[in-house]
Short mmCIF file of C-alpha atoms in Angstrom, two decimals:
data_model
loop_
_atom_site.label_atom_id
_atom_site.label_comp_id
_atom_site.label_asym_id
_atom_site.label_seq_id
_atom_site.Cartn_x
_atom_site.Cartn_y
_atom_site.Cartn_z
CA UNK A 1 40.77 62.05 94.39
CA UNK A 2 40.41 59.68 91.23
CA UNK A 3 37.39 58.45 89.12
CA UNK A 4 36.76 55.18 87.72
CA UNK A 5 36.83 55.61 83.36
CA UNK A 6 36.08 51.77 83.20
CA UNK A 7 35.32 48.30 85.03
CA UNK A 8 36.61 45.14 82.45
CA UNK A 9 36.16 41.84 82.92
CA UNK A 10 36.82 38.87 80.88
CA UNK A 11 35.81 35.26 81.79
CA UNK A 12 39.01 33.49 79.86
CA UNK A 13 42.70 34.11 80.19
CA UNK A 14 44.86 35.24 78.09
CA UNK A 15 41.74 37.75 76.05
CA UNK A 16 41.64 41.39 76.60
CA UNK A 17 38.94 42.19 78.75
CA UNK A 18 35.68 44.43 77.75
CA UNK A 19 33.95 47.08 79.21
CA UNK A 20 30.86 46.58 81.72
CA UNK A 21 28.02 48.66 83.09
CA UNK A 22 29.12 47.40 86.59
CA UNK A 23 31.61 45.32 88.49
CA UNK A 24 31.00 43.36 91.77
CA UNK A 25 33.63 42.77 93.47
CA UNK A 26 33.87 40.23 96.01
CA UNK A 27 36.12 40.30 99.36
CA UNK A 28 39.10 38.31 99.21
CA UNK A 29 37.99 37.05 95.42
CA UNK A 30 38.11 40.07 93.12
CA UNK A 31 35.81 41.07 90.39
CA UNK A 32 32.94 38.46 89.92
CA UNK A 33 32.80 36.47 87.07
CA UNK A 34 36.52 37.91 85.84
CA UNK A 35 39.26 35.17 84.73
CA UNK A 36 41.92 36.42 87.36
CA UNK A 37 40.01 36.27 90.22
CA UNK A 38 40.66 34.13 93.00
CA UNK A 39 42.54 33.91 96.25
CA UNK A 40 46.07 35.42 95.45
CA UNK A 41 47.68 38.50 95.26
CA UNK A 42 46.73 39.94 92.15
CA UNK A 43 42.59 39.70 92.61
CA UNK A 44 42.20 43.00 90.43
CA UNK A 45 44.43 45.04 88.39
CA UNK A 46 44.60 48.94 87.57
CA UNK A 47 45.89 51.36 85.02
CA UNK A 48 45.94 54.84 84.79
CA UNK A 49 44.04 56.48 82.45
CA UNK A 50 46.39 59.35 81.67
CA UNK A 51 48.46 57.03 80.76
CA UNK A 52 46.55 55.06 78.29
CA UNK A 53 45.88 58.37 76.51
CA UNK A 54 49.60 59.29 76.36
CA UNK A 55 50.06 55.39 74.76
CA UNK A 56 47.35 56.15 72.34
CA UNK A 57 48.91 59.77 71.52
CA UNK A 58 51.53 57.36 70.05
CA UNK A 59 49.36 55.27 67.87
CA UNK A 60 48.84 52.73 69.74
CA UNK A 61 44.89 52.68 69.47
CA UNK A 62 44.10 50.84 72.56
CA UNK A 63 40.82 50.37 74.40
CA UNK A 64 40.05 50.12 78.06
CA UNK A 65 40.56 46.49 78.71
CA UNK A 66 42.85 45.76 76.18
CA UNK A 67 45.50 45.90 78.61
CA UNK A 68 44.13 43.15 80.96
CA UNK A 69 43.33 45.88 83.60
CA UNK A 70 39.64 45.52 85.45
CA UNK A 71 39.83 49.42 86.66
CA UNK A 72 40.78 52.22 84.48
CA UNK A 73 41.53 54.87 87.19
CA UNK A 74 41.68 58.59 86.08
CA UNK A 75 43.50 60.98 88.70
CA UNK A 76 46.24 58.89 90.31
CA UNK A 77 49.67 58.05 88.79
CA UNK A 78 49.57 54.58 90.06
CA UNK A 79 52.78 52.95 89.41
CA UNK A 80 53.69 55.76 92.47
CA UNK A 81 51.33 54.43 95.11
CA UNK A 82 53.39 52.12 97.31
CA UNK A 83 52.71 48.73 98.49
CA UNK A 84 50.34 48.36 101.28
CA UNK A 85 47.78 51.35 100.30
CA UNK A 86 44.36 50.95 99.69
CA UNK A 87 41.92 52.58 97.95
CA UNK A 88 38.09 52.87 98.77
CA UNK A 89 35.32 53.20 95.67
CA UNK A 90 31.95 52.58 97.37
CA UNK A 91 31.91 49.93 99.62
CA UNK A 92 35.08 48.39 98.04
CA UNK A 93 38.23 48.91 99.89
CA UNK A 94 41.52 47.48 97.57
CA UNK A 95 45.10 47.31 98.93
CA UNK A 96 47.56 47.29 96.51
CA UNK A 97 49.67 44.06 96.32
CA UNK A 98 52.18 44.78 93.62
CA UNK A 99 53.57 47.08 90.96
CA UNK A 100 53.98 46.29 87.32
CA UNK A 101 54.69 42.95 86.49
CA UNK A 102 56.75 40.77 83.75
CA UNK A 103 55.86 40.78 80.55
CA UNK A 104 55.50 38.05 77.78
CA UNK A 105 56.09 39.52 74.51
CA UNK A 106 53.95 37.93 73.16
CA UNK A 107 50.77 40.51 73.19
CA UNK A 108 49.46 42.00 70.75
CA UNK A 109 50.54 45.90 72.41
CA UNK A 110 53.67 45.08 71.94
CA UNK A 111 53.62 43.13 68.56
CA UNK A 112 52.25 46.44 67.37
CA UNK A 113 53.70 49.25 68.88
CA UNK A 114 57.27 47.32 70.16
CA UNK A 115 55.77 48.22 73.96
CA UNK A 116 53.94 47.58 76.10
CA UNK A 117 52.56 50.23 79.09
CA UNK A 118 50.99 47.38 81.60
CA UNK A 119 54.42 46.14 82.93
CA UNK A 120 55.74 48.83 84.45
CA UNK A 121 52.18 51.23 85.05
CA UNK A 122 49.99 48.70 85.99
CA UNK A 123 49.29 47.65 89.49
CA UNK A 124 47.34 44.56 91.35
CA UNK A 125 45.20 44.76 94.62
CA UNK A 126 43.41 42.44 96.90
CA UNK A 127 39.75 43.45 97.72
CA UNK A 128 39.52 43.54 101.64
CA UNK A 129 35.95 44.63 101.43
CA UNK A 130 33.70 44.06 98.51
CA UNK A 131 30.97 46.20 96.98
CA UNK A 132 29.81 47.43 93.26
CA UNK A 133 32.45 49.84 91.47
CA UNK A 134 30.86 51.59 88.14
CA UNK A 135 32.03 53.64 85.40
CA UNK A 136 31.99 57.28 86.87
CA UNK A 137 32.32 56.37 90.63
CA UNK A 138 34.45 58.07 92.80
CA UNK A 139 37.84 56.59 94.02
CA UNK A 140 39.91 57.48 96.99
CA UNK A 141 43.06 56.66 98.77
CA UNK A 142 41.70 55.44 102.14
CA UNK A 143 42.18 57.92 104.49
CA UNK A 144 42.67 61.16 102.63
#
């Protein structure tokens, strides 16, 4: 079992997202109003909270968001959950599409700190059923 530290959203590309009091998150979409939405792969995009904190242990001074990620998801080492599961928070139901992905240099993580956690502890879902996901909330892997 998991809980959701933060929902972020950010309406432009290429920003670092900021924290909200509440996400909605449509089916086959993503998170309303966020700049990645849409109908691909990679609607919404998660990172584990433990391991933010272990980044920041190095002095890396990051915020929730400032990854890119929309759910900062305490409880789960997520760069382990394969392919194909889903998750359930609410109503929501996400199945995970990907893990990691490639990295420009170019951010500002790794201009600072010379890494960069997202690319290779981040992961990217579809939503198969939407809902509201808050700060808080209770997340699952489907069927546990």
């Amino acid at each position: 079992m998991g809980r959701i530290i933060d929902v972020c959203l950010s309406e432009i590309k290429g920003v670092q997202k900021k924290s909200i009091e509440e996400g909605v998150f449509v089916e086959d979409f993503g998170l309303q109003g966020d700049a990645h939405a849409g109908k691909w792969h990679r609607q919404v995009s998660l990172l584990s909270y433990e391991k933010v904190v272990a980044f920041n242990e190095l002095g890396a001074g990051v915020e929730s968001g400032d990854f890119g990620e929309n759910l900062v998801v305490e409880g789960y080492d997520l760069k382990n959950i394969p392919v194909g599961t889903k998750f359930k928070c609410n109503d929501v139901i996400l199945e995970i599409t990907q893990i990691g992905k490639k990295c420009h240099h170019g951010c500002e993580i790794f201009k600072k700190m010379g890494d960069c956690i997202m690319p290779r502890e981040g992961i990217f879902a579809k939503v198969l059923n939407g809902g509201v996901i808050r700060p808080g909330d209770e997340i699952v892997i489907d069927g546990e």
